[in-house]
Each structure stands twice: as structure tokens, then as C-alpha cells.
Amino acid sequence: MIAQSLKMAWKSITLHKMRSFLTMLGIIIGVFALVVLVSLVHGATGSITDSVNSLGTNKLTVNIFDDKGKPLRTADLDEIAALDSVGETAPYMTMQVQASSAGRSKTVDVIGTTPSLTAIDNIKLQYGRFFKDPDIENHSNVAVIDYRLARDVMGRQDCVGESIKLNGKEFLIIGVLQDTQSDSAFGFAAGVYSAYVPFPTVVRLSDQAGTTVSTFEASAVNDDTDAAEEEVREYLQKRYGDKDAYDVFNMSQISDTMNQVTGTLSLLLGGIAAISLLVGGIGIMNIMLVSVTERTREIGIRKAIGASRKMIMLQFLIESLMLSLFGCLLGILVSWLALLVIDAIGHVSYGLSGGVVLVSIIFSTGVGLIFGLYPANKAAKKKPIDALRTE
């Protein structure tokens, strides 16, 4: 019975090819919108998550606004690092200077810090090394620069062993960051150059720089940033006795916020695309009602020779489902081709999400059933004698 109904539904669809295609067009557009939009959001989410993770999500950034006459020094950071939930600590002093070499000059964000920052910020080098404890102790004029600064000022990326001038003072380049590490944690906007120098050395670049710590970063043990944040706050509260004297920012909040935003965006775009599918479903119901009217005499003949109400209803439901699912499959195919074109043009990877494809198939099946039910029921309820009288 089902095989015969499938055969008849296929014959009806192919008999009016243009009408069937226009009916499926609503479903095709709806599926295309759903799959492409959600896939783009997922792809963008992955890219943003990677960027956020590259800055380190298991760390805290602490700013001291008022030291109450008890300034933090690097020795105090060792006390904070000794807390149970805190791993590494590193001072973080930033300033803008002019970097120059061989007549080329750029404005650079210089970060004064210690070797611990490599573990906290997951810093990776393309060439050379990061500075070590002896560089800190000796107040050495050494620098680790990003790859763009090496390319645009030094003239080549592998420039370890060469000298660069920062505010007119000569620094030995001991390392060059990887491409992904070219931007500082606070200056990741496009076009910003960065360089790392030992924390005690940064005072030589500006009269305003001091040896006290007003900003530092700390990593959390076992990625438990909440516990680390609580312990750091307790330490600072005991030291200063004023919550307004400091601020502790938990970097995991960025990741959580981004996940919430992208999740909401996916639901929003998915809802908009679902409206397109519903419109396509209305188109299917409309054309099925036309089909029932056109085939009223056929329904009467089938009922007169013994076809049950169930068989008539199944025939039209299968036809509605076929229209919806064919439209869905064409929509998925068009979406896949569109994502390939976007990948090629944008040089990014927006893969076809299996979950989104499954949702679109399930949704399209539901649309075919729901919007095909009324026309199928109308056809099944026709009395044979009334159907046969129809011209």
C-alpha cells in the first residue's frame, strides 16, 4: 500500500514539475537560511573562542587603583602565587613607545613583565627565547617582539640577535612571537604592535614608570578561576581594607559571555530561518488543497472501488512529505555549495554542521506532516457519490 502511494505521489509531483518546484522553493529557502546562518554563527564562534582562549581563560587580571601607602612589589606577587588556588603571577606594565631600526619607525605597546607570563598567557615563540630570571635580576635591555614588528621595522621575522631602539634606547632582540601571539592581552586591536621587556627595565623607557606593581596577572590551579579569584580578593582586602582600591577581573567571564551571546544569536537566527520554513509549509498546504480539488473525481473512483479513508489520507500525506523532504534535501545541497564558496572567498572554514542538518530534516518532516494533514483529511472525508459527480 505504501509503495503504491509513493508511486502515485511521485507521479503527481513529476506531472507538474514547475508547480512542484515552486512549492518546494519555500522549504529550500527556509532550509538554506537555517543551515547557512547557524553554520556561520558556529564557525564565527569557533574563531572567537580560539582568539579568547589564546589570551588565556584560566587567569585573573588585577588592577590596583589606590595602594593606601602599601604598594605591591614583585616580592608580594610571590606571596600571592603561594596561595592554594593560584599558580603563577606576573606584573604587567604597559606603555606606548616608538620602536625604530634602519630608518623605519612604529608605535609599539611595550609590556614590562617577568618570565612567568609565558605560562599565564600561553605565549609561544617562533624564533629565539623569552627572557629569564637572570635578565630580570640584571635589568637587561632585552626584548621579545611580535612577528609584525619584526617584519615591518626589522625587515624580516628572524631577527634574533639584532638590536631595536625603543624610545631611543637600544634593546637586544632575543625572541620573536608566533603569528597568533602578535597582540598583547590588552592591545589586541588590529594594527597594534607589541614587545615584551623585563619588568625592571621598563622604568628606563619612561619617567612615569616605577618599580611598584599596579597591574598583574595570575593563573589558576586546575583552571579553577573562581577559587583563585576569591583567594586573591581576600589577600587584597586584608592588605588594603577597601574594595574600591582594587579590581579583579576573571578572564573566564569573557568565554562564558561569548558562549551566551553566540548561543542566543544561534537561537535568534534559527528562529528567523524557522519562520521561512513555516512559510514554505503554508505553500505546501496551499498546493495540496489545489491538488485535492483537481483530483476529486480520482478520489471518488478510488473510494468506489474499495479504497479506505486511511489509504486516501496516506496518499496525500506521503505526497506532502515528499515535497517537503525533497525541498529540504535541495536546500541542504545549496547550503553546502554556498558554504564552500564562502570558505573559498573568505579563506575561513565554515563546515556544514551535522546537528543543524538533522534539525532541518526533522523540522521539514514536521512541516510536511502538519501542513499536509488538513488537505489529506479533506480528501479522505469526501463521499464517493459527491466526488464522482464533480466535473
CSV table of N, CA and C in Angstrom, one decimal, residues 43 62 72 132 206 283 290 296 364:
chain,number,residue,atom,x,y,z
A,43,GLY,N,30.8,28.7,13.0
A,43,GLY,CA,32.1,29.0,12.6
A,43,GLY,C,32.8,30.2,13.2
A,62,VAL,N,44.5,41.7,37.6
A,62,VAL,CA,44.3,42.5,38.8
A,62,VAL,C,44.8,44.0,38.6
A,72,LEU,N,52.4,47.4,46.0
A,72,LEU,CA,52.7,46.0,45.7
A,72,LEU,C,54.1,46.0,44.9
A,132,LYS,N,64.6,35.4,30.8
A,132,LYS,CA,64.7,34.5,32.0
A,132,LYS,C,65.0,35.3,33.3
A,206,SER,N,60.5,55.3,30.4
A,206,SER,CA,59.6,56.4,30.7
A,206,SER,C,59.8,56.9,32.2
A,283,GLY,N,2.9,27.1,1.8
A,283,GLY,CA,2.8,26.9,0.4
A,283,GLY,C,2.5,25.5,0.0
A,290,VAL,N,-5.1,22.5,-3.7
A,290,VAL,CA,-5.4,22.6,-5.1
A,290,VAL,C,-5.4,21.2,-5.7
A,296,THR,N,-10.5,15.4,-7.3
A,296,THR,CA,-11.7,15.0,-6.6
A,296,THR,C,-12.3,13.7,-7.3
A,364,SER,N,11.6,19.9,8.6
A,364,SER,CA,10.9,19.8,7.3
A,364,SER,C,9.9,18.7,7.3
